Short mmCIF file of C-alpha atoms in Angstrom, two decimals:
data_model
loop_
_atom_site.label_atom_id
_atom_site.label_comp_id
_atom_site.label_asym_id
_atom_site.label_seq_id
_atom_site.Cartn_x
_atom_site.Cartn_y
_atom_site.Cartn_z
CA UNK A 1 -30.98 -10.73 -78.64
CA UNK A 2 -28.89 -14.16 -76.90
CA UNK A 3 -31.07 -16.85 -75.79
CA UNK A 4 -30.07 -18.14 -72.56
CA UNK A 5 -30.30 -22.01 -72.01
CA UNK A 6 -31.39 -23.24 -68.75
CA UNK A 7 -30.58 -26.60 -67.16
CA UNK A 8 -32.86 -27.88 -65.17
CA UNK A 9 -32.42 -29.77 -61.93
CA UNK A 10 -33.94 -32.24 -60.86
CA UNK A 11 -34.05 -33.21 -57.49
CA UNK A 12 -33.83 -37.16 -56.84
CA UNK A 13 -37.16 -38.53 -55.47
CA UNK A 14 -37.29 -39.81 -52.31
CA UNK A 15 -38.32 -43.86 -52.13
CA UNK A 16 -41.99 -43.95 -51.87
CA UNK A 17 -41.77 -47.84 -51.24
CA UNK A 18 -40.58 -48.65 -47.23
CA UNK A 19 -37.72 -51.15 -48.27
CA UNK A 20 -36.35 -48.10 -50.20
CA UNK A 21 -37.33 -45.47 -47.00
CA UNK A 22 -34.95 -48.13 -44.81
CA UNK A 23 -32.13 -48.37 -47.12
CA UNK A 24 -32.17 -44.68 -46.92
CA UNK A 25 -32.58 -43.86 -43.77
CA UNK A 26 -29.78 -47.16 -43.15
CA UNK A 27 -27.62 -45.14 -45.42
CA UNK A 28 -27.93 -41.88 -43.80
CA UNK A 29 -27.17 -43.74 -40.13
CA UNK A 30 -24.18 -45.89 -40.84
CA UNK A 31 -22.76 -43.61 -43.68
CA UNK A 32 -19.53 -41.38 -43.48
CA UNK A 33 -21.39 -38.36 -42.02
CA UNK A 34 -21.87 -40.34 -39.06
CA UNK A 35 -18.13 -41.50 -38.38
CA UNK A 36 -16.85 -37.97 -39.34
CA UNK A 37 -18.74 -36.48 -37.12
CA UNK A 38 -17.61 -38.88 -35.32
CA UNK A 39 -13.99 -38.25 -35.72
CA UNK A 40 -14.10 -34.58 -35.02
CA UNK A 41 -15.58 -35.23 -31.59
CA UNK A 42 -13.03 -37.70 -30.70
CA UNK A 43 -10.13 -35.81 -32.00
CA UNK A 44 -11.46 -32.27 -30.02
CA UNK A 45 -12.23 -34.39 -26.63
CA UNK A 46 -8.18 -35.93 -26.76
CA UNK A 47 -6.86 -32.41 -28.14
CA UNK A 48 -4.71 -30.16 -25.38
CA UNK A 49 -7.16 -28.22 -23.18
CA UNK A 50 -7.02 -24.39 -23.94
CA UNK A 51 -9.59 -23.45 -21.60
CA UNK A 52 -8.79 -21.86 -18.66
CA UNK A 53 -10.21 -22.80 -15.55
CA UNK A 54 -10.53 -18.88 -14.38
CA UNK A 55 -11.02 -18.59 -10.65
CA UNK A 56 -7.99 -21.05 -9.94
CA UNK A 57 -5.91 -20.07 -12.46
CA UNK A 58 -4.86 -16.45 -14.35
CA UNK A 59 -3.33 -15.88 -18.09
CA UNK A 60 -0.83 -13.11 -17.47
CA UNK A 61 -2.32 -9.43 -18.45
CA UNK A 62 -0.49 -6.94 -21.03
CA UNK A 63 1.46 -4.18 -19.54
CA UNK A 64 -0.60 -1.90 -21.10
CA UNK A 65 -4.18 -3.39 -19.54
CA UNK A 66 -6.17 -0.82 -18.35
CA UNK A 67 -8.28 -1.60 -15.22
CA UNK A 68 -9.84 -0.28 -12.25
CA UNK A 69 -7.41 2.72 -11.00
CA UNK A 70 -4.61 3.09 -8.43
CA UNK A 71 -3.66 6.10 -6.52
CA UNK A 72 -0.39 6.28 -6.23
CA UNK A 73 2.36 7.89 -3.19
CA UNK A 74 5.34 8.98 -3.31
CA UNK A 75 7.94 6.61 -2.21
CA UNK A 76 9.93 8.51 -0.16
CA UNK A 77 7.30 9.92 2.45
CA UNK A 78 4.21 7.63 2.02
CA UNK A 79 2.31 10.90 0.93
CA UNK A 80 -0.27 10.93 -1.16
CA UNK A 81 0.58 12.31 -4.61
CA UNK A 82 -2.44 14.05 -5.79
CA UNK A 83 -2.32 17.53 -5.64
CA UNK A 84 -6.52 18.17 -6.07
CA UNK A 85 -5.57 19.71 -9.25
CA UNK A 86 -8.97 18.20 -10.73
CA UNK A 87 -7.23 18.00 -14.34
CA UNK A 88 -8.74 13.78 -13.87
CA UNK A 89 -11.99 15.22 -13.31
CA UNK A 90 -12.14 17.58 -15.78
CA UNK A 91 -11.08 15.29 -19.09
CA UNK A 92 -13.35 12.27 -17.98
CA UNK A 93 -15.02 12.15 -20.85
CA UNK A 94 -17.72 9.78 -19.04
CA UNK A 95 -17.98 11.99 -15.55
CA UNK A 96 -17.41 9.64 -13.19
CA UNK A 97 -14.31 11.04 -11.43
CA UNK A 98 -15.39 14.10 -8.56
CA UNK A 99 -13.22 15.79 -6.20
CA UNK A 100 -14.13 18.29 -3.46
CA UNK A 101 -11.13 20.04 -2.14
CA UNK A 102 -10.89 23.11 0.30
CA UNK A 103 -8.01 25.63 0.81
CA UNK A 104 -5.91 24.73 3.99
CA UNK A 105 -4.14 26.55 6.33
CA UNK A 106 -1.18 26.79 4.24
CA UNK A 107 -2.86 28.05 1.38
CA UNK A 108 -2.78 24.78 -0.75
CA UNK A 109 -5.73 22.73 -1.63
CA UNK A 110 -6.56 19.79 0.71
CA UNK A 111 -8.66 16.50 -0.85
CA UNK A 112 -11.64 16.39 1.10
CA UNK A 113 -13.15 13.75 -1.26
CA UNK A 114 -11.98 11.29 -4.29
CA UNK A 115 -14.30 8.62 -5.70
CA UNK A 116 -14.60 7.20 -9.53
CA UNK A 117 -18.03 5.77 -10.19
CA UNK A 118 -16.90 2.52 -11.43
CA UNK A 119 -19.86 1.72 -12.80
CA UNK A 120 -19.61 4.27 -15.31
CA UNK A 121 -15.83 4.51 -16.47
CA UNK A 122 -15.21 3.25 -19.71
CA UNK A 123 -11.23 2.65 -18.46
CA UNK A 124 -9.89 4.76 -21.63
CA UNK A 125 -6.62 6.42 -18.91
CA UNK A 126 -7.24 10.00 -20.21
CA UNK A 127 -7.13 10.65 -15.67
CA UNK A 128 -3.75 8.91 -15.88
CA UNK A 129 -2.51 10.32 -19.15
CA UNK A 130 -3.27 14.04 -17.71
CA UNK A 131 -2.74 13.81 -14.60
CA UNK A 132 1.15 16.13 -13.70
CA UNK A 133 2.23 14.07 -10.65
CA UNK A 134 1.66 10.27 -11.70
CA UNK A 135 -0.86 10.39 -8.98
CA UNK A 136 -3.80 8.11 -10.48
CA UNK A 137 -2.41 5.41 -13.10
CA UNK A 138 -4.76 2.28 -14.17
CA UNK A 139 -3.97 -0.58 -12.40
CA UNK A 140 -4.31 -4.77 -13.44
CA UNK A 141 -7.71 -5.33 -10.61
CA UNK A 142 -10.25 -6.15 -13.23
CA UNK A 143 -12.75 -7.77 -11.15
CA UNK A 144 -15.43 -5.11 -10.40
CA UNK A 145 -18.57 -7.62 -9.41
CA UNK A 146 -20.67 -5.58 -7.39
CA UNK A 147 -24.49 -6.37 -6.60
CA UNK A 148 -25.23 -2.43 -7.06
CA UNK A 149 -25.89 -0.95 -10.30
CA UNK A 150 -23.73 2.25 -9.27
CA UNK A 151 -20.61 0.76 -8.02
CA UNK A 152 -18.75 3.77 -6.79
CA UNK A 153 -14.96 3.20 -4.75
CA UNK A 154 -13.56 5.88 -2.48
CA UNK A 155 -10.44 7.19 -2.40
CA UNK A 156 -9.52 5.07 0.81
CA UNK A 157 -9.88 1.35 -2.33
CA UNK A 158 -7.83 3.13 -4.74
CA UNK A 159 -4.35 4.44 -3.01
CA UNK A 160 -2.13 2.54 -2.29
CA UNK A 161 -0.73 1.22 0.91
CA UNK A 162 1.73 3.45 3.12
CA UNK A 163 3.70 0.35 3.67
CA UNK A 164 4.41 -0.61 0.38
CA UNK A 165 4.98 3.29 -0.43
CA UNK A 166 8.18 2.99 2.00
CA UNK A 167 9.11 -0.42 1.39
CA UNK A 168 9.64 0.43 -1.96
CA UNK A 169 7.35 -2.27 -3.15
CA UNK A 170 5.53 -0.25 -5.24
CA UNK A 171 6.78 -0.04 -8.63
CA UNK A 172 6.57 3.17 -10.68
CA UNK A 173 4.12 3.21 -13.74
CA UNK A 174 5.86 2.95 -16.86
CA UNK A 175 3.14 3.55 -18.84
CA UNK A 176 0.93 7.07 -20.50
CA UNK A 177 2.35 10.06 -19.07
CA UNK A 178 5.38 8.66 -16.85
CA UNK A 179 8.58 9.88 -17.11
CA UNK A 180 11.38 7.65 -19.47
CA UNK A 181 13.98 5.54 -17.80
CA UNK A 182 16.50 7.37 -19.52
CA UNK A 183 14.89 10.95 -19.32
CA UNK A 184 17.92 12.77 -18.18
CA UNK A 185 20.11 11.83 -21.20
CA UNK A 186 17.24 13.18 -23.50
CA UNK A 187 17.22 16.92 -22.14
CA UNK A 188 18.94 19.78 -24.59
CA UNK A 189 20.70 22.24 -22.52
CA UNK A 190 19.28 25.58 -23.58
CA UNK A 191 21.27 28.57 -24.04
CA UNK A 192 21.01 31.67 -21.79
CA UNK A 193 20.80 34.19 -24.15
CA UNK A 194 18.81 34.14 -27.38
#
């Protein structure tokens, strides 16, 4: 069987005498601790600032930063895109989307009511990856303060302006679901007969 040898360590007294108590305590003070500390602070306070002073000024957001939701039209009419197909509703994965729609006149469902509980989306764009027309993509509004718990937004927050619709201000979402730039040159002809 090895024998292990142990060191021991001793630990330096501390000066029981006060002349030796003040040349430590002297030491500790005016030693390098002090001016490195020192130092750092100095060198951090004359550093460039990298905070950013939030309410009056914005860093630029990713294209792909997913906030509270927009409901888009279509540019030609001002129309509202969504259909009430209640595919959004249906993949919400934390139920906060509902729609109520009714049959009209015409036979086609009407929106009657849109709202997304805010307060419960987790902003994961399943509504805007699913959804056939490009109605509902997520939007760059990230500021949801709200003094309620439940912080719900109608349909009337969310869609878009009929101005900017027809002014062709709004720009069309380039992100899950939308159609490519170049779509056109990527469809196969197929043949008639198999």
């Amino acid at each position: 069987m090895a024998t292990q040898n142990y060191k021991w360590f001793q630990a330096p007294k501390s000066p029981e005498s006060p002349q030796g108590k003040f040349l430590k305590t002297t030491k500790t003070i005016f030693g390098l601790d002090l001016f490195k500390g020192l130092g750092l602070t100095l060198k951090e306070f004359f550093s460039p600032k990298v905070t950013v002073q939030y309410p009056l000024e914005e860093l630029p957001l990713s294209p792909r930063y997913r906030a509270v939701h927009n409901l888009q039209r279509l540019l030609e009419s001002g129309e509202e895109r969504c259909i009430g197909c209640g595919l959004c509703e249906k993949i919400c994965t934390s139920n906060c989307i509902r729609i109520i729609t009714h049959k009209g006149e015409d036979g086609r469902k009407k929106i009657d009511d849109y709202t997304i509980n805010l307060g419960r989306c987790i902003y994961c764009g399943l509504c805007a990856e699913v959804c056939p027309e490009l109605a509902i993509v997520m939007g760059d509004r990230f500021e949801n303060a709200s003094e309620q718990r439940a912080h719900f937004g109608c349909k009337e927050d969310f869609l878009k302006d009929t101005q900017e619709a027809q002014n062709h201000t709004q720009q069309e979402f380039q992100g899950f679901g939308s159609v490519s730039l170049d779509a056109d040159t990527k469809i196969k002809k197929t043949p008639l007969d198999y």
